[in-house]
Amino acid sequence: MGHIPTIVVTCLAVTLSGLYFVLPDAVHFTMMVFISAAWFLVAICWLAQKSADYMHRYEGHEDVHEKKS
């Protein structure tokens, strides 16, 4: 759950990557900066989501490790 930021930033990066081939040559350098930043944000969002998934993977299993008396 919670992959919405990753999906949104990925859509932005894909759109910017597609626009690179449509826009004139005068803006290619600027687009490369924006595209690089967008794909970097995709990687950061993905890693943050994997970290959150890892930290909360046993959240619903507290009662399994309780001792029975």
PDB file with one MODEL, atoms N, CA, C and O in Angstrom:
MODEL        1
ATOM      1  N   MET A   1       0.835  -1.189   0.000  1.00  0.00           N
ATOM      2  CA  MET A   1       0.000   0.000   0.000  1.00  0.00           C
ATOM      3  C   MET A   1       0.877   1.249   0.000  1.00  0.00           C
ATOM      4  O   MET A   1       2.037   1.206   0.410  1.00  0.00           O
ATOM      5  N   GLY A   2       0.323   2.334  -0.453  1.00  0.00           N
ATOM      6  CA  GLY A   2       1.023   3.604  -0.383  1.00  0.00           C
ATOM      7  C   GLY A   2       1.973   3.870  -1.530  1.00  0.00           C
ATOM      8  O   GLY A   2       2.940   4.615  -1.372  1.00  0.00           O
ATOM      9  N   HIS A   3       1.715   3.281  -2.670  1.00  0.00           N
ATOM     10  CA  HIS A   3       2.610   3.469  -3.805  1.00  0.00           C
ATOM     11  C   HIS A   3       2.209   4.653  -4.674  1.00  0.00           C
ATOM     12  O   HIS A   3       2.776   4.837  -5.751  1.00  0.00           O
ATOM     13  N   ILE A   4       1.255   5.454  -4.239  1.00  0.00           N
ATOM     14  CA  ILE A   4       0.755   6.558  -5.059  1.00  0.00           C
ATOM     15  C   ILE A   4       1.845   7.576  -5.394  1.00  0.00           C
ATOM     16  O   ILE A   4       1.939   7.966  -6.558  1.00  0.00           O
ATOM     17  N   PRO A   5       2.680   8.034  -4.447  1.00  0.00           N
ATOM     18  CA  PRO A   5       3.738   8.978  -4.832  1.00  0.00           C
ATOM     19  C   PRO A   5       4.698   8.396  -5.865  1.00  0.00           C
ATOM     20  O   PRO A   5       5.130   9.098  -6.779  1.00  0.00           O
ATOM     21  N   THR A   6       5.028   7.128  -5.724  1.00  0.00           N
ATOM     22  CA  THR A   6       5.917   6.493  -6.689  1.00  0.00           C
ATOM     23  C   THR A   6       5.282   6.450  -8.071  1.00  0.00           C
ATOM     24  O   THR A   6       5.952   6.705  -9.072  1.00  0.00           O
ATOM     25  N   ILE A   7       4.008   6.131  -8.130  1.00  0.00           N
ATOM     26  CA  ILE A   7       3.308   6.063  -9.412  1.00  0.00           C
ATOM     27  C   ILE A   7       3.218   7.438 -10.059  1.00  0.00           C
ATOM     28  O   ILE A   7       3.432   7.576 -11.263  1.00  0.00           O
ATOM     29  N   VAL A   8       2.903   8.450  -9.265  1.00  0.00           N
ATOM     30  CA  VAL A   8       2.773   9.808  -9.803  1.00  0.00           C
ATOM     31  C   VAL A   8       4.112  10.319 -10.332  1.00  0.00           C
ATOM     32  O   VAL A   8       4.171  10.887 -11.423  1.00  0.00           O
ATOM     33  N   VAL A   9       5.176  10.123  -9.571  1.00  0.00           N
ATOM     34  CA  VAL A   9       6.493  10.596 -10.001  1.00  0.00           C
ATOM     35  C   VAL A   9       6.975   9.799 -11.209  1.00  0.00           C
ATOM     36  O   VAL A   9       7.647  10.354 -12.079  1.00  0.00           O
ATOM     37  N   THR A  10       6.647   8.519 -11.280  1.00  0.00           N
ATOM     38  CA  THR A  10       7.008   7.722 -12.448  1.00  0.00           C
ATOM     39  C   THR A  10       6.282   8.211 -13.689  1.00  0.00           C
ATOM     40  O   THR A  10       6.882   8.285 -14.762  1.00  0.00           O
ATOM     41  N   CYS A  11       5.012   8.545 -13.568  1.00  0.00           N
ATOM     42  CA  CYS A  11       4.264   9.105 -14.704  1.00  0.00           C
ATOM     43  C   CYS A  11       4.880  10.417 -15.161  1.00  0.00           C
ATOM     44  O   CYS A  11       4.979  10.669 -16.362  1.00  0.00           O
ATOM     45  N   LEU A  12       5.296  11.256 -14.215  1.00  0.00           N
ATOM     46  CA  LEU A  12       5.971  12.504 -14.557  1.00  0.00           C
ATOM     47  C   LEU A  12       7.270  12.240 -15.308  1.00  0.00           C
ATOM     48  O   LEU A  12       7.548  12.889 -16.316  1.00  0.00           O
ATOM     49  N   ALA A  13       8.065  11.292 -14.822  1.00  0.00           N
ATOM     50  CA  ALA A  13       9.347  10.994 -15.462  1.00  0.00           C
ATOM     51  C   ALA A  13       9.151  10.420 -16.866  1.00  0.00           C
ATOM     52  O   ALA A  13       9.894  10.765 -17.784  1.00  0.00           O
ATOM     53  N   VAL A  14       8.166   9.557 -17.035  1.00  0.00           N
ATOM     54  CA  VAL A  14       7.892   8.988 -18.355  1.00  0.00           C
ATOM     55  C   VAL A  14       7.419  10.071 -19.311  1.00  0.00           C
ATOM     56  O   VAL A  14       7.824  10.095 -20.473  1.00  0.00           O
ATOM     57  N   THR A  15       6.563  10.969 -18.830  1.00  0.00           N
ATOM     58  CA  THR A  15       6.070  12.061 -19.669  1.00  0.00           C
ATOM     59  C   THR A  15       7.207  12.984 -20.084  1.00  0.00           C
ATOM     60  O   THR A  15       7.301  13.372 -21.249  1.00  0.00           O
ATOM     61  N   LEU A  16       8.067  13.337 -19.138  1.00  0.00           N
ATOM     62  CA  LEU A  16       9.203  14.189 -19.476  1.00  0.00           C
ATOM     63  C   LEU A  16      10.151  13.495 -20.451  1.00  0.00           C
ATOM     64  O   LEU A  16      10.698  14.125 -21.356  1.00  0.00           O
ATOM     65  N   SER A  17      10.337  12.196 -20.258  1.00  0.00           N
ATOM     66  CA  SER A  17      11.201  11.451 -21.175  1.00  0.00           C
ATOM     67  C   SER A  17      10.624  11.437 -22.588  1.00  0.00           C
ATOM     68  O   SER A  17      11.372  11.536 -23.560  1.00  0.00           O
ATOM     69  N   GLY A  18       9.323  11.318 -22.710  1.00  0.00           N
ATOM     70  CA  GLY A  18       8.684  11.359 -24.016  1.00  0.00           C
ATOM     71  C   GLY A  18       8.750  12.739 -24.650  1.00  0.00           C
ATOM     72  O   GLY A  18       8.941  12.864 -25.860  1.00  0.00           O
ATOM     73  N   LEU A  19       8.591  13.773 -23.833  1.00  0.00           N
ATOM     74  CA  LEU A  19       8.659  15.139 -24.348  1.00  0.00           C
ATOM     75  C   LEU A  19      10.044  15.501 -24.868  1.00  0.00           C
ATOM     76  O   LEU A  19      10.179  16.377 -25.723  1.00  0.00           O
ATOM     77  N   TYR A  20      11.064  14.839 -24.360  1.00  0.00           N
ATOM     78  CA  TYR A  20      12.427  15.111 -24.810  1.00  0.00           C
ATOM     79  C   TYR A  20      12.547  14.938 -26.325  1.00  0.00           C
ATOM     80  O   TYR A  20      13.253  15.703 -26.983  1.00  0.00           O
ATOM     81  N   PHE A  21      11.868  13.946 -26.872  1.00  0.00           N
ATOM     82  CA  PHE A  21      11.973  13.669 -28.297  1.00  0.00           C
ATOM     83  C   PHE A  21      11.059  14.550 -29.143  1.00  0.00           C
ATOM     84  O   PHE A  21      11.235  14.634 -30.359  1.00  0.00           O
ATOM     85  N   VAL A  22      10.087  15.204 -28.514  1.00  0.00           N
ATOM     86  CA  VAL A  22       9.123  16.034 -29.237  1.00  0.00           C
ATOM     87  C   VAL A  22       9.550  17.497 -29.268  1.00  0.00           C
ATOM     88  O   VAL A  22       9.337  18.193 -30.261  1.00  0.00           O
ATOM     89  N   LEU A  23      10.147  17.953 -28.186  1.00  0.00           N
ATOM     90  CA  LEU A  23      10.509  19.365 -28.070  1.00  0.00           C
ATOM     91  C   LEU A  23      11.739  19.690 -28.919  1.00  0.00           C
ATOM     92  O   LEU A  23      12.503  18.790 -29.267  1.00  0.00           O
ATOM     93  N   PRO A  24      11.934  20.961 -29.253  1.00  0.00           N
ATOM     94  CA  PRO A  24      13.072  21.348 -30.097  1.00  0.00           C
ATOM     95  C   PRO A  24      14.416  21.143 -29.397  1.00  0.00           C
ATOM     96  O   PRO A  24      14.477  20.980 -28.179  1.00  0.00           O
ATOM     97  N   ASP A  25      15.480  21.155 -30.182  1.00  0.00           N
ATOM     98  CA  ASP A  25      16.828  20.901 -29.672  1.00  0.00           C
ATOM     99  C   ASP A  25      17.290  21.960 -28.672  1.00  0.00           C
ATOM    100  O   ASP A  25      18.171  21.695 -27.854  1.00  0.00           O
ATOM    101  N   ALA A  26      16.710  23.141 -28.730  1.00  0.00           N
ATOM    102  CA  ALA A  26      17.141  24.228 -27.849  1.00  0.00           C
ATOM    103  C   ALA A  26      16.863  23.929 -26.380  1.00  0.00           C
ATOM    104  O   ALA A  26      17.528  24.493 -25.511  1.00  0.00           O
ATOM    105  N   VAL A  27      15.916  23.073 -26.081  1.00  0.00           N
ATOM    106  CA  VAL A  27      15.562  22.782 -24.685  1.00  0.00           C
ATOM    107  C   VAL A  27      16.015  21.391 -24.238  1.00  0.00           C
ATOM    108  O   VAL A  27      15.616  20.934 -23.167  1.00  0.00           O
ATOM    109  N   HIS A  28      16.826  20.724 -25.023  1.00  0.00           N
ATOM    110  CA  HIS A  28      17.256  19.366 -24.666  1.00  0.00           C
ATOM    111  C   HIS A  28      18.085  19.343 -23.386  1.00  0.00           C
ATOM    112  O   HIS A  28      17.925  18.440 -22.565  1.00  0.00           O
ATOM    113  N   PHE A  29      18.964  20.317 -23.206  1.00  0.00           N
ATOM    114  CA  PHE A  29      19.772  20.319 -21.979  1.00  0.00           C
ATOM    115  C   PHE A  29      18.887  20.514 -20.755  1.00  0.00           C
ATOM    116  O   PHE A  29      19.049  19.810 -19.758  1.00  0.00           O
ATOM    117  N   THR A  30      17.967  21.447 -20.817  1.00  0.00           N
ATOM    118  CA  THR A  30      17.053  21.694 -19.698  1.00  0.00           C
ATOM    119  C   THR A  30      16.202  20.463 -19.424  1.00  0.00           C
ATOM    120  O   THR A  30      15.982  20.097 -18.269  1.00  0.00           O
ATOM    121  N   MET A  31      15.728  19.829 -20.481  1.00  0.00           N
ATOM    122  CA  MET A  31      14.918  18.626 -20.299  1.00  0.00           C
ATOM    123  C   MET A  31      15.729  17.495 -19.671  1.00  0.00           C
ATOM    124  O   MET A  31      15.205  16.730 -18.861  1.00  0.00           O
ATOM    125  N   MET A  32      17.008  17.388 -20.042  1.00  0.00           N
ATOM    126  CA  MET A  32      17.853  16.350 -19.436  1.00  0.00           C
ATOM    127  C   MET A  32      17.992  16.564 -17.934  1.00  0.00           C
ATOM    128  O   MET A  32      18.011  15.601 -17.168  1.00  0.00           O
ATOM    129  N   VAL A  33      18.088  17.817 -17.512  1.00  0.00           N
ATOM    130  CA  VAL A  33      18.173  18.108 -16.073  1.00  0.00           C
ATOM    131  C   VAL A  33      16.869  17.697 -15.384  1.00  0.00           C
ATOM    132  O   VAL A  33      16.895  17.051 -14.336  1.00  0.00           O
ATOM    133  N   PHE A  34      15.727  18.074 -15.976  1.00  0.00           N
ATOM    134  CA  PHE A  34      14.437  17.725 -15.390  1.00  0.00           C
ATOM    135  C   PHE A  34      14.210  16.215 -15.384  1.00  0.00           C
ATOM    136  O   PHE A  34      13.697  15.670 -14.407  1.00  0.00           O
ATOM    137  N   ILE A  35      14.586  15.542 -16.460  1.00  0.00           N
ATOM    138  CA  ILE A  35      14.405  14.094 -16.564  1.00  0.00           C
ATOM    139  C   ILE A  35      15.264  13.371 -15.532  1.00  0.00           C
ATOM    140  O   ILE A  35      14.808  12.430 -14.882  1.00  0.00           O
ATOM    141  N   SER A  36      16.509  13.818 -15.389  1.00  0.00           N
ATOM    142  CA  SER A  36      17.393  13.197 -14.395  1.00  0.00           C
ATOM    143  C   SER A  36      16.840  13.367 -12.985  1.00  0.00           C
ATOM    144  O   SER A  36      16.853  12.426 -12.190  1.00  0.00           O
ATOM    145  N   ALA A  37      16.357  14.559 -12.680  1.00  0.00           N
ATOM    146  CA  ALA A  37      15.788  14.807 -11.353  1.00  0.00           C
ATOM    147  C   ALA A  37      14.533  13.958 -11.136  1.00  0.00           C
ATOM    148  O   ALA A  37      14.326  13.432 -10.042  1.00  0.00           O
ATOM    149  N   ALA A  38      13.702  13.821 -12.158  1.00  0.00           N
ATOM    150  CA  ALA A  38      12.470  13.040 -12.021  1.00  0.00           C
ATOM    151  C   ALA A  38      12.779  11.564 -11.784  1.00  0.00           C
ATOM    152  O   ALA A  38      12.155  10.940 -10.925  1.00  0.00           O
ATOM    153  N   TRP A  39      13.727  10.994 -12.527  1.00  0.00           N
ATOM    154  CA  TRP A  39      14.059   9.588 -12.328  1.00  0.00           C
ATOM    155  C   TRP A  39      14.758   9.367 -10.987  1.00  0.00           C
ATOM    156  O   TRP A  39      14.626   8.302 -10.383  1.00  0.00           O
ATOM    157  N   PHE A  40      15.506  10.378 -10.519  1.00  0.00           N
ATOM    158  CA  PHE A  40      16.095  10.294  -9.187  1.00  0.00           C
ATOM    159  C   PHE A  40      14.987  10.245  -8.130  1.00  0.00           C
ATOM    160  O   PHE A  40      15.069   9.468  -7.179  1.00  0.00           O
ATOM    161  N   LEU A  41      13.952  11.073  -8.295  1.00  0.00           N
ATOM    162  CA  LEU A  41      12.828  11.053  -7.365  1.00  0.00           C
ATOM    163  C   LEU A  41      12.076   9.731  -7.414  1.00  0.00           C
ATOM    164  O   LEU A  41      11.574   9.268  -6.390  1.00  0.00           O
ATOM    165  N   VAL A  42      11.992   9.123  -8.583  1.00  0.00           N
ATOM    166  CA  VAL A  42      11.367   7.798  -8.688  1.00  0.00           C
ATOM    167  C   VAL A  42      12.145   6.794  -7.846  1.00  0.00           C
ATOM    168  O   VAL A  42      11.556   6.008  -7.103  1.00  0.00           O
ATOM    169  N   ALA A  43      13.469   6.823  -7.963  1.00  0.00           N
ATOM    170  CA  ALA A  43      14.298   5.894  -7.190  1.00  0.00           C
ATOM    171  C   ALA A  43      14.147   6.135  -5.687  1.00  0.00           C
ATOM    172  O   ALA A  43      14.056   5.183  -4.911  1.00  0.00           O
ATOM    173  N   ILE A  44      14.121   7.401  -5.276  1.00  0.00           N
ATOM    174  CA  ILE A  44      13.988   7.722  -3.856  1.00  0.00           C
ATOM    175  C   ILE A  44      12.624   7.280  -3.320  1.00  0.00           C
ATOM    176  O   ILE A  44      12.536   6.701  -2.237  1.00  0.00           O
ATOM    177  N   CYS A  45      11.565   7.554  -4.081  1.00  0.00           N
ATOM    178  CA  CYS A  45      10.217   7.138  -3.652  1.00  0.00           C
ATOM    179  C   CYS A  45      10.116   5.620  -3.561  1.00  0.00           C
ATOM    180  O   CYS A  45       9.519   5.091  -2.623  1.00  0.00           O
ATOM    181  N   TRP A  46      10.697   4.921  -4.529  1.00  0.00           N
ATOM    182  CA  TRP A  46      10.646   3.461  -4.526  1.00  0.00           C
ATOM    183  C   TRP A  46      11.402   2.900  -3.318  1.00  0.00           C
ATOM    184  O   TRP A  46      10.920   1.989  -2.644  1.00  0.00           O
ATOM    185  N   LEU A  47      12.592   3.453  -3.052  1.00  0.00           N
ATOM    186  CA  LEU A  47      13.363   2.982  -1.902  1.00  0.00           C
ATOM    187  C   LEU A  47      12.658   3.294  -0.587  1.00  0.00           C
ATOM    188  O   LEU A  47      12.674   2.478   0.334  1.00  0.00           O
ATOM    189  N   ALA A  48      12.038   4.469  -0.495  1.00  0.00           N
ATOM    190  CA  ALA A  48      11.305   4.819   0.728  1.00  0.00           C
ATOM    191  C   ALA A  48      10.122   3.879   0.941  1.00  0.00           C
ATOM    192  O   ALA A  48       9.828   3.492   2.072  1.00  0.00           O
ATOM    193  N   GLN A  49       9.443   3.512  -0.148  1.00  0.00           N
ATOM    194  CA  GLN A  49       8.307   2.598  -0.015  1.00  0.00           C
ATOM    195  C   GLN A  49       8.780   1.195   0.383  1.00  0.00           C
ATOM    196  O   GLN A  49       8.144   0.537   1.207  1.00  0.00           O
ATOM    197  N   LYS A  50       9.887   0.740  -0.197  1.00  0.00           N
ATOM    198  CA  LYS A  50      10.423  -0.572   0.184  1.00  0.00           C
ATOM    199  C   LYS A  50      10.843  -0.569   1.657  1.00  0.00           C
ATOM    200  O   LYS A  50      10.652  -1.559   2.364  1.00  0.00           O
ATOM    201  N   SER A  51      11.414   0.546   2.113  1.00  0.00           N
ATOM    202  CA  SER A  51      11.807   0.651   3.511  1.00  0.00           C
ATOM    203  C   SER A  51      10.587   0.615   4.427  1.00  0.00           C
ATOM    204  O   SER A  51      10.597  -0.069   5.451  1.00  0.00           O
ATOM    205  N   ALA A  52       9.550   1.340   4.065  1.00  0.00           N
ATOM    206  CA  ALA A  52       8.326   1.354   4.878  1.00  0.00           C
ATOM    207  C   ALA A  52       7.680  -0.027   4.895  1.00  0.00           C
ATOM    208  O   ALA A  52       7.198  -0.476   5.935  1.00  0.00           O
ATOM    209  N   ASP A  53       7.668  -0.704   3.742  1.00  0.00           N
ATOM    210  CA  ASP A  53       7.116  -2.062   3.689  1.00  0.00           C
ATOM    211  C   ASP A  53       7.909  -3.008   4.595  1.00  0.00           C
ATOM    212  O   ASP A  53       7.326  -3.843   5.286  1.00  0.00           O
ATOM    213  N   TYR A  54       9.239  -2.875   4.590  1.00  0.00           N
ATOM    214  CA  TYR A  54      10.090  -3.728   5.403  1.00  0.00           C
ATOM    215  C   TYR A  54       9.870  -3.475   6.894  1.00  0.00           C
ATOM    216  O   TYR A  54       9.810  -4.412   7.689  1.00  0.00           O
ATOM    217  N   MET A  55       9.749  -2.196   7.264  1.00  0.00           N
ATOM    218  CA  MET A  55       9.593  -1.855   8.672  1.00  0.00           C
ATOM    219  C   MET A  55       8.231  -2.268   9.227  1.00  0.00           C
ATOM    220  O   MET A  55       8.103  -2.492  10.430  1.00  0.00           O
ATOM    221  N   HIS A  56       7.225  -2.370   8.384  1.00  0.00           N
ATOM    222  CA  HIS A  56       5.876  -2.668   8.856  1.00  0.00           C
ATOM    223  C   HIS A  56       5.382  -4.047   8.420  1.00  0.00           C
ATOM    224  O   HIS A  56       4.179  -4.308   8.459  1.00  0.00           O
ATOM    225  N   ARG A  57       6.280  -4.922   8.012  1.00  0.00           N
ATOM    226  CA  ARG A  57       5.824  -6.218   7.498  1.00  0.00           C
ATOM    227  C   ARG A  57       5.299  -7.130   8.591  1.00  0.00           C
ATOM    228  O   ARG A  57       4.465  -7.990   8.307  1.00  0.00           O
ATOM    229  N   TYR A  58       5.750  -6.980   9.823  1.00  0.00           N
ATOM    230  CA  TYR A  58       5.269  -7.836  10.905  1.00  0.00           C
ATOM    231  C   TYR A  58       4.291  -7.113  11.823  1.00  0.00           C
ATOM    232  O   TYR A  58       4.042  -7.561  12.942  1.00  0.00           O
ATOM    233  N   GLU A  59       3.743  -6.013  11.363  1.00  0.00           N
ATOM    234  CA  GLU A  59       2.906  -5.186  12.213  1.00  0.00           C
ATOM    235  C   GLU A  59       1.650  -5.916  12.695  1.00  0.00           C
ATOM    236  O   GLU A  59       1.218  -5.700  13.828  1.00  0.00           O
ATOM    237  N   GLY A  60       1.067  -6.756  11.880  1.00  0.00           N
ATOM    238  CA  GLY A  60      -0.158  -7.444  12.266  1.00  0.00           C
ATOM    239  C   GLY A  60       0.063  -8.785  12.916  1.00  0.00           C
ATOM    240  O   GLY A  60      -0.902  -9.516  13.139  1.00  0.00           O
ATOM    241  N   HIS A  61       1.304  -9.143  13.233  1.00  0.00           N
ATOM    242  CA  HIS A  61       1.602 -10.481  13.733  1.00  0.00           C
ATOM    243  C   HIS A  61       2.090 -10.477  15.180  1.00  0.00           C
ATOM    244  O   HIS A  61       2.825 -11.386  15.565  1.00  0.00           O
ATOM    245  N   GLU A  62       1.713  -9.493  15.997  1.00  0.00           N
ATOM    246  CA  GLU A  62       2.176  -9.437  17.370  1.00  0.00           C
ATOM    247  C   GLU A  62       1.641 -10.582  18.204  1.00  0.00           C
ATOM    248  O   GLU A  62       2.335 -11.082  19.089  1.00  0.00           O
ATOM    249  N   ASP A  63       0.405 -11.008  17.930  1.00  0.00           N
ATOM    250  CA  ASP A  63      -0.213 -12.039  18.759  1.00  0.00           C
ATOM    251  C   ASP A  63       0.374 -13.419  18.490  1.00  0.00           C
ATOM    252  O   ASP A  63       0.153 -14.324  19.294  1.00  0.00           O
ATOM    253  N   VAL A  64       1.096 -13.620  17.425  1.00  0.00           N
ATOM    254  CA  VAL A  64       1.661 -14.927  17.106  1.00  0.00           C
ATOM    255  C   VAL A  64       2.779 -15.289  18.081  1.00  0.00           C
ATOM    256  O   VAL A  64       2.937 -16.461  18.420  1.00  0.00           O
ATOM    257  N   HIS A  65       3.556 -14.306  18.538  1.00  0.00           N
ATOM    258  CA  HIS A  65       4.721 -14.587  19.374  1.00  0.00           C
ATOM    259  C   HIS A  65       4.429 -14.501  20.874  1.00  0.00           C
ATOM    260  O   HIS A  65       5.348 -14.619  21.684  1.00  0.00           O
ATOM    261  N   GLU A  66       3.175 -14.299  21.253  1.00  0.00           N
ATOM    262  CA  GLU A  66       2.848 -14.260  22.667  1.00  0.00           C
ATOM    263  C   GLU A  66       2.849 -15.670  23.249  1.00  0.00           C
ATOM    264  O   GLU A  66       2.427 -16.625  22.596  1.00  0.00           O
ATOM    265  N   LYS A  67       3.330 -15.788  24.492  1.00  0.00           N
ATOM    266  CA  LYS A  67       3.344 -17.108  25.145  1.00  0.00           C
ATOM    267  C   LYS A  67       1.946 -17.454  25.625  1.00  0.00           C
ATOM    268  O   LYS A  67       1.209 -16.604  26.126  1.00  0.00           O
ATOM    269  N   LYS A  68       1.608 -18.691  25.462  1.00  0.00           N
ATOM    270  CA  LYS A  68       0.311 -19.166  25.960  1.00  0.00           C
ATOM    271  C   LYS A  68       0.480 -19.711  27.360  1.00  0.00           C
ATOM    272  O   LYS A  68       1.443 -20.423  27.644  1.00  0.00           O
ATOM    273  N   SER A  69      -0.455 -19.377  28.239  1.00  0.00           N
ATOM    274  CA  SER A  69      -0.338 -19.855  29.625  1.00  0.00           C
ATOM    275  C   SER A  69      -1.479 -20.806  29.962  1.00  0.00           C
ATOM    276  O   SER A  69      -1.551 -21.312  31.082  1.00  0.00           O
TER     277      SER A  69
ENDMDL
END
